[in-house]
Amino acid sequence: MNAFRLSTLLLLLLSSLSSACNPNDKRALFQIKKSFNNSYHFASWTNQYDCCSGDAWYGVTCDSVNGRVTGLSIIKDSGVVGHIPSAVGDLSHLETLIFHKLPNLTGTIPPAIGKLHNLTQLLLTWNSLSGSIPKFLGTMQNLNIIELSFNKFSGKIPAILGNLTKLNAIWLDRNNLTGKIPESFGRFQGNVPDLHLSHNMLTGEIPASLGSLDFSVIDFSRNKLEGDASMLFSANKSTQYIDISRNLFEFDFSNVTFPETLTNLDISHNKIRGNIPSEITELQNLQFLNVSYNRLCGEIPQGGKLQDFDSSSYFHNRCLCGAPLNVTCEN
């Protein structure tokens, strides 16, 4: 009898181990597979293996304690065709969602994703997604990364995204976004996220409120932004990367001050006037500089790292002179 009971307990234990995946999650995963016409990408998603057994189901990760699916990653497969399935929203414990380099993934971001209250990382990148960026993303308070770059999103950036307090970075670059940068992006509470908004069709002036926050990374390049961007510069900040190139900015560069943490600065292809402040020679961490195609004048300050960059970093200005340009300054 004891041996029988022991064997029964072992069978029950093995049974529980072989079905660790939550049945609701498993049902949702099979629905996702079906929505993508059982693409070869999902060949390992079968009843032969438990969906939370190590890495048996390709692209699926689970919590080892409760057996709930916490990560879904579908990457680099042209055979994945169609829209993001609404069944993704049934993975209630999902923390990371990645759809990356799926050229035939089309359609919009479905409202079902708004049900994923535990989601911390949303990466929908290098796909063919379109439509507007949904406002419900601004209600998902656990998000710390939103990355929607290299798609076909259009319309305005939702101001409600400025309500997210845990964001470390927001990547909206390489889309077809229009309108202004939301004023709310200068009022982030909690974390101050890296802002990647380049290669869109954004217009208007930068909100002055951006000057009150200490951003680490700002990339507004290749838009149609205009006006004054000097508020982005301050010696009291810890900014590392500023790229505002290829816009329509007009301001006096002479009086800006620089954070000593600055490593990359690109203001090229604008209408920026004035001279290059001598304080820039004090930036010991500067690795990249481009001030070309502006309206700058005066002598390029000597010292620091400024002569480490070639003439292409300075040419096509109104009247800059001195090394490394082959233009002699008049006394």
Short mmCIF file of C-alpha atoms in Angstrom, two decimals:
data_model
loop_
_atom_site.label_atom_id
_atom_site.label_comp_id
_atom_site.label_asym_id
_atom_site.label_seq_id
_atom_site.Cartn_x
_atom_site.Cartn_y
_atom_site.Cartn_z
CA MET A 1 0.00 0.00 0.00
CA ASN A 2 2.80 2.39 0.89
CA ALA A 3 4.53 1.62 -2.40
CA PHE A 4 1.27 2.23 -4.27
CA ARG A 5 0.75 5.54 -2.55
CA LEU A 6 4.33 6.57 -3.27
CA SER A 7 4.01 5.72 -6.95
CA THR A 8 0.72 7.64 -7.11
CA LEU A 9 2.33 10.71 -5.55
CA LEU A 10 5.21 10.51 -8.00
CA LEU A 11 2.80 10.31 -10.91
CA LEU A 12 0.89 13.34 -9.61
CA LEU A 13 4.15 15.25 -9.18
CA LEU A 14 5.34 14.41 -12.69
CA SER A 15 1.93 15.36 -14.04
CA SER A 16 2.09 18.76 -12.35
CA LEU A 17 5.61 19.36 -13.61
CA SER A 18 4.63 18.47 -17.18
CA SER A 19 1.74 20.93 -17.17
CA ALA A 20 3.40 23.89 -15.44
CA CYS A 21 2.13 26.32 -18.07
CA ASN A 22 -1.06 28.02 -17.01
CA PRO A 23 -3.92 26.70 -19.18
CA ASN A 24 -5.25 30.20 -19.90
CA ASP A 25 -1.83 31.32 -21.10
CA LYS A 26 -1.42 28.18 -23.18
CA ARG A 27 -4.79 28.76 -24.80
CA ALA A 28 -3.81 32.35 -25.65
CA LEU A 29 -0.50 31.22 -27.14
CA PHE A 30 -2.18 28.66 -29.35
CA GLN A 31 -4.60 31.36 -30.51
CA ILE A 32 -1.64 33.62 -31.38
CA LYS A 33 -0.09 30.76 -33.35
CA LYS A 34 -3.36 30.20 -35.19
CA SER A 35 -3.72 33.91 -35.96
CA PHE A 36 -0.37 33.78 -37.74
CA ASN A 37 -1.45 30.74 -39.77
CA ASN A 38 0.78 28.36 -37.82
CA SER A 39 3.90 29.92 -39.27
CA TYR A 40 7.10 27.90 -39.00
CA HIS A 41 8.23 30.33 -36.32
CA PHE A 42 5.84 28.55 -33.96
CA ALA A 43 6.93 24.99 -34.82
CA SER A 44 8.00 24.34 -31.24
CA TRP A 45 4.63 25.45 -29.87
CA THR A 46 3.07 21.99 -29.55
CA ASN A 47 1.52 19.83 -26.88
CA GLN A 48 4.64 17.70 -26.98
CA TYR A 49 6.36 20.19 -24.68
CA ASP A 50 5.12 22.34 -21.86
CA CYS A 51 5.16 26.02 -22.82
CA CYS A 52 6.97 26.91 -19.58
CA SER A 53 9.52 24.11 -19.72
CA GLY A 54 12.82 25.91 -20.12
CA ASP A 55 13.05 27.31 -23.65
CA ALA A 56 10.95 24.55 -25.22
CA TRP A 57 8.55 27.06 -26.77
CA TYR A 58 10.66 29.44 -28.84
CA GLY A 59 10.25 33.05 -27.73
CA VAL A 60 8.22 32.27 -24.60
CA THR A 61 9.49 32.92 -21.07
CA CYS A 62 7.71 32.16 -17.82
CA ASP A 63 7.79 32.84 -14.12
CA SER A 64 9.44 29.77 -12.57
CA VAL A 65 7.28 30.01 -9.45
CA ASN A 66 3.73 30.40 -10.75
CA GLY A 67 4.13 29.13 -14.32
CA ARG A 68 2.67 32.27 -15.88
CA VAL A 69 3.95 33.57 -19.21
CA THR A 70 5.89 36.78 -18.60
CA GLY A 71 7.65 37.28 -21.92
CA LEU A 72 6.73 36.90 -25.58
CA SER A 73 9.34 37.60 -28.24
CA ILE A 74 8.76 37.10 -31.98
CA ILE A 75 11.80 38.19 -33.98
CA LYS A 76 13.15 38.28 -37.55
CA ASP A 77 10.67 36.24 -39.56
CA SER A 78 9.06 37.32 -42.84
CA GLY A 79 6.78 34.30 -42.53
CA VAL A 80 4.88 35.95 -39.70
CA VAL A 81 2.07 37.62 -41.63
CA GLY A 82 -0.95 39.58 -40.42
CA HIS A 83 -1.96 41.80 -37.51
CA ILE A 84 -1.03 41.64 -33.83
CA PRO A 85 -3.60 39.16 -32.44
CA SER A 86 -5.95 40.37 -29.73
CA ALA A 87 -5.14 37.14 -27.88
CA VAL A 88 -1.88 38.81 -26.79
CA GLY A 89 -4.02 40.72 -24.30
CA ASP A 90 -5.04 37.45 -22.63
CA LEU A 91 -1.48 36.87 -21.38
CA SER A 92 -2.36 38.71 -18.19
CA HIS A 93 1.05 38.34 -16.52
CA LEU A 94 3.06 39.51 -19.53
CA GLU A 95 5.90 41.86 -18.66
CA THR A 96 7.84 41.97 -21.95
CA LEU A 97 6.33 42.01 -25.43
CA ILE A 98 8.64 42.10 -28.45
CA PHE A 99 7.69 42.01 -32.14
CA HIS A 100 10.89 42.87 -34.01
CA LYS A 101 11.89 42.80 -37.68
CA LEU A 102 8.65 41.28 -38.94
CA PRO A 103 8.22 43.03 -42.31
CA ASN A 104 4.78 41.51 -42.88
CA LEU A 105 3.36 42.44 -39.49
CA THR A 106 0.79 45.09 -40.40
CA GLY A 107 -2.22 46.86 -38.93
CA THR A 108 -2.49 48.88 -35.76
CA ILE A 109 -1.67 48.35 -32.09
CA PRO A 110 -4.79 46.53 -30.83
CA PRO A 111 -6.71 47.79 -27.77
CA ALA A 112 -6.21 44.35 -26.18
CA ILE A 113 -2.64 45.33 -25.33
CA GLY A 114 -4.11 47.85 -22.92
CA LYS A 115 -5.17 44.93 -20.72
CA LEU A 116 -1.55 44.04 -19.98
CA HIS A 117 -1.28 45.90 -16.68
CA ASN A 118 2.01 44.19 -15.75
CA LEU A 119 3.75 45.14 -18.98
CA THR A 120 7.07 46.91 -18.44
CA GLN A 121 8.63 46.69 -21.92
CA LEU A 122 6.78 47.18 -25.19
CA LEU A 123 9.02 46.82 -28.23
CA LEU A 124 7.28 46.83 -31.62
CA THR A 125 10.16 47.70 -33.92
CA TRP A 126 11.18 47.35 -37.58
CA ASN A 127 7.74 46.15 -38.66
CA SER A 128 5.05 47.55 -40.96
CA LEU A 129 2.64 48.70 -38.26
CA SER A 130 0.59 51.79 -38.99
CA GLY A 131 -2.19 53.98 -37.65
CA SER A 132 -1.90 56.27 -34.66
CA ILE A 133 -0.06 55.66 -31.42
CA PRO A 134 -2.91 54.68 -29.08
CA LYS A 135 -3.69 56.86 -26.08
CA PHE A 136 -4.21 53.83 -23.84
CA LEU A 137 -0.43 53.37 -23.67
CA GLY A 138 -0.39 56.41 -21.40
CA THR A 139 -2.48 54.55 -18.82
CA MET A 140 -0.11 51.57 -18.56
CA GLN A 141 1.74 52.79 -15.51
CA ASN A 142 4.31 49.99 -15.29
CA LEU A 143 5.85 50.70 -18.69
CA ASN A 144 9.53 51.61 -18.51
CA ILE A 145 10.34 51.21 -22.22
CA ILE A 146 8.16 52.10 -25.21
CA GLU A 147 9.91 51.39 -28.48
CA LEU A 148 7.86 51.81 -31.67
CA SER A 149 10.62 52.83 -34.07
CA PHE A 150 10.95 51.86 -37.75
CA ASN A 151 7.24 51.51 -38.51
CA LYS A 152 4.62 53.57 -40.34
CA PHE A 153 2.83 55.20 -37.43
CA SER A 154 1.20 58.54 -38.20
CA GLY A 155 -0.72 61.28 -36.43
CA LYS A 156 0.23 63.17 -33.29
CA ILE A 157 2.20 61.94 -30.30
CA PRO A 158 -0.37 61.39 -27.50
CA ALA A 159 0.17 63.92 -24.72
CA ILE A 160 -0.95 61.32 -22.16
CA LEU A 161 2.39 59.52 -22.55
CA GLY A 162 3.79 62.29 -20.37
CA ASN A 163 1.83 60.81 -17.44
CA LEU A 164 3.99 57.69 -17.30
CA THR A 165 6.22 57.85 -14.23
CA LYS A 166 8.45 54.80 -14.75
CA LEU A 167 9.61 55.42 -18.31
CA ASN A 168 13.34 55.08 -18.92
CA ALA A 169 13.13 55.57 -22.67
CA ILE A 170 10.62 56.28 -25.40
CA TRP A 171 11.56 55.50 -29.00
CA LEU A 172 9.17 56.87 -31.64
CA ASP A 173 11.77 57.50 -34.34
CA ARG A 174 11.56 56.51 -38.01
CA ASN A 175 7.81 56.89 -38.43
CA ASN A 176 5.46 59.42 -40.06
CA LEU A 177 4.42 61.32 -36.94
CA THR A 178 3.20 64.90 -37.29
CA GLY A 179 2.23 67.78 -35.03
CA LYS A 180 4.13 69.20 -32.08
CA ILE A 181 6.14 67.63 -29.29
CA PRO A 182 3.61 67.47 -26.42
CA GLU A 183 3.96 70.04 -23.68
CA SER A 184 3.52 67.16 -21.22
CA PHE A 185 6.97 65.85 -22.20
CA GLY A 186 8.38 68.66 -20.10
CA ARG A 187 6.42 67.55 -17.04
CA PHE A 188 7.47 63.93 -16.54
CA GLN A 189 7.16 62.92 -12.89
CA GLY A 190 9.52 60.28 -11.55
CA ASN A 191 11.88 59.05 -14.25
CA VAL A 192 13.00 61.44 -16.99
CA PRO A 193 13.08 59.22 -20.09
CA ASP A 194 15.44 59.31 -23.05
CA LEU A 195 13.55 60.91 -25.94
CA HIS A 196 14.08 59.46 -29.42
CA LEU A 197 11.79 61.30 -31.86
CA SER A 198 14.01 61.56 -34.95
CA HIS A 199 13.09 60.94 -38.59
CA ASN A 200 9.47 62.06 -38.39
CA MET A 201 7.59 65.12 -39.61
CA LEU A 202 7.18 66.94 -36.31
CA THR A 203 6.65 70.69 -36.52
CA GLY A 204 6.42 73.77 -34.32
CA GLU A 205 8.57 74.91 -31.44
CA ILE A 206 9.99 72.77 -28.66
CA PRO A 207 7.98 73.22 -25.44
CA ALA A 208 9.88 75.53 -23.10
CA SER A 209 9.02 73.11 -20.28
CA LEU A 210 11.62 70.66 -21.63
CA GLY A 211 14.26 72.97 -20.22
CA SER A 212 13.19 72.19 -16.66
CA LEU A 213 14.03 68.48 -16.91
CA ASP A 214 17.39 66.72 -16.93
CA PHE A 215 17.26 64.44 -19.97
CA SER A 216 20.14 62.04 -20.57
CA VAL A 217 19.41 61.57 -24.30
CA ILE A 218 17.54 63.87 -26.68
CA ASP A 219 17.28 63.05 -30.37
CA PHE A 220 14.95 65.34 -32.33
CA SER A 221 16.90 65.14 -35.58
CA ARG A 222 15.38 65.10 -39.07
CA ASN A 223 12.07 66.78 -38.36
CA LYS A 224 10.70 70.21 -39.18
CA LEU A 225 11.02 71.72 -35.72
CA GLU A 226 11.71 75.43 -35.40
CA GLY A 227 12.44 78.23 -32.99
CA ASP A 228 14.62 78.16 -29.90
CA ALA A 229 16.22 74.95 -28.64
CA SER A 230 18.72 76.59 -26.29
CA MET A 231 16.76 75.45 -23.22
CA LEU A 232 18.08 71.94 -23.85
CA PHE A 233 21.57 73.08 -22.85
CA SER A 234 22.66 73.72 -19.27
CA ALA A 235 25.79 73.27 -17.22
CA ASN A 236 23.59 72.07 -14.37
CA LYS A 237 22.33 69.02 -16.26
CA SER A 238 23.77 65.56 -16.81
CA THR A 239 22.82 65.27 -20.48
CA GLN A 240 25.04 62.99 -22.54
CA TYR A 241 23.55 63.10 -26.04
CA ILE A 242 21.87 65.95 -27.94
CA ASP A 243 21.00 65.66 -31.63
CA ILE A 244 18.78 68.41 -33.04
CA SER A 245 20.24 68.29 -36.55
CA ARG A 246 18.33 68.81 -39.79
CA ASN A 247 15.55 70.99 -38.47
CA LEU A 248 14.73 74.70 -38.72
CA PHE A 249 16.03 75.90 -35.35
CA GLU A 250 17.11 79.54 -34.98
CA PHE A 251 18.82 80.73 -31.81
CA ASP A 252 22.07 82.28 -30.60
CA PHE A 253 24.59 79.58 -29.76
CA SER A 254 26.95 82.05 -28.11
CA ASN A 255 25.41 81.96 -24.66
CA VAL A 256 24.55 78.29 -24.21
CA THR A 257 26.30 76.33 -21.48
CA PHE A 258 27.19 72.67 -21.62
CA PRO A 259 26.87 69.80 -19.15
CA GLU A 260 30.27 68.29 -18.45
CA THR A 261 28.75 64.85 -19.17
CA LEU A 262 28.11 65.67 -22.84
CA THR A 263 29.52 63.04 -25.22
CA ASN A 264 27.60 63.68 -28.49
CA LEU A 265 26.44 67.00 -29.89
CA ASP A 266 24.93 67.51 -33.34
CA ILE A 267 23.27 70.83 -34.23
CA SER A 268 24.06 70.67 -37.96
CA HIS A 269 21.72 71.74 -40.77
CA ASN A 270 19.79 74.46 -38.94
CA LYS A 271 19.83 78.27 -38.86
CA ILE A 272 21.76 78.65 -35.62
CA ARG A 273 23.79 81.87 -35.28
CA GLY A 274 26.43 83.30 -32.98
CA ASN A 275 29.81 81.81 -32.15
CA ILE A 276 30.99 78.58 -30.54
CA PRO A 277 31.38 79.19 -26.79
CA SER A 278 34.91 78.64 -25.48
CA GLU A 279 33.51 76.57 -22.60
CA ILE A 280 33.06 73.69 -25.05
CA THR A 281 36.80 73.07 -24.84
CA GLU A 282 36.30 71.91 -21.25
CA LEU A 283 34.22 68.91 -22.26
CA GLN A 284 36.57 66.03 -21.61
CA ASN A 285 34.06 63.34 -22.62
CA LEU A 286 33.10 64.81 -26.01
CA GLN A 287 33.29 62.09 -28.66
CA PHE A 288 31.24 63.56 -31.52
CA LEU A 289 30.60 67.13 -32.63
CA ASN A 290 28.88 68.56 -35.70
CA VAL A 291 27.93 72.23 -36.03
CA SER A 292 28.09 72.38 -39.85
CA TYR A 293 25.51 74.03 -42.14
CA ASN A 294 24.49 76.83 -39.80
CA ARG A 295 25.13 80.58 -39.53
CA LEU A 296 27.92 80.52 -36.98
CA CYS A 297 30.76 83.02 -36.98
CA GLY A 298 34.02 83.70 -35.21
CA GLU A 299 37.07 81.62 -34.39
CA ILE A 300 36.72 77.97 -33.51
CA PRO A 301 37.94 77.76 -29.89
CA GLN A 302 41.37 76.17 -29.59
CA GLY A 303 41.91 73.38 -27.13
CA GLY A 304 40.08 70.50 -25.60
CA LYS A 305 38.86 68.07 -28.23
CA LEU A 306 37.71 70.57 -30.84
CA GLN A 307 40.68 70.09 -33.16
CA ASP A 308 40.27 66.31 -33.01
CA PHE A 309 37.28 66.62 -35.33
CA ASP A 310 37.83 67.21 -39.05
CA SER A 311 36.64 70.17 -41.08
CA SER A 312 33.33 68.48 -41.96
CA SER A 313 32.21 69.12 -38.40
CA TYR A 314 32.45 72.88 -39.00
CA PHE A 315 32.11 73.74 -42.68
CA HIS A 316 29.26 75.59 -44.41
CA ASN A 317 28.82 78.24 -41.76
CA ARG A 318 28.61 81.96 -42.37
CA CYS A 319 32.02 82.99 -41.11
CA LEU A 320 33.68 80.40 -38.89
CA CYS A 321 37.47 80.39 -39.05
CA GLY A 322 40.47 78.69 -37.54
CA ALA A 323 41.62 75.07 -37.33
CA PRO A 324 40.57 72.56 -38.42
CA LEU A 325 38.99 74.73 -41.13
CA ASN A 326 41.37 75.99 -43.75
CA VAL A 327 40.14 79.53 -43.13
CA THR A 328 42.40 82.10 -41.48
CA CYS A 329 40.82 84.39 -38.93
CA GLU A 330 41.26 88.10 -39.60
CA ASN A 331 42.65 90.14 -36.76
#
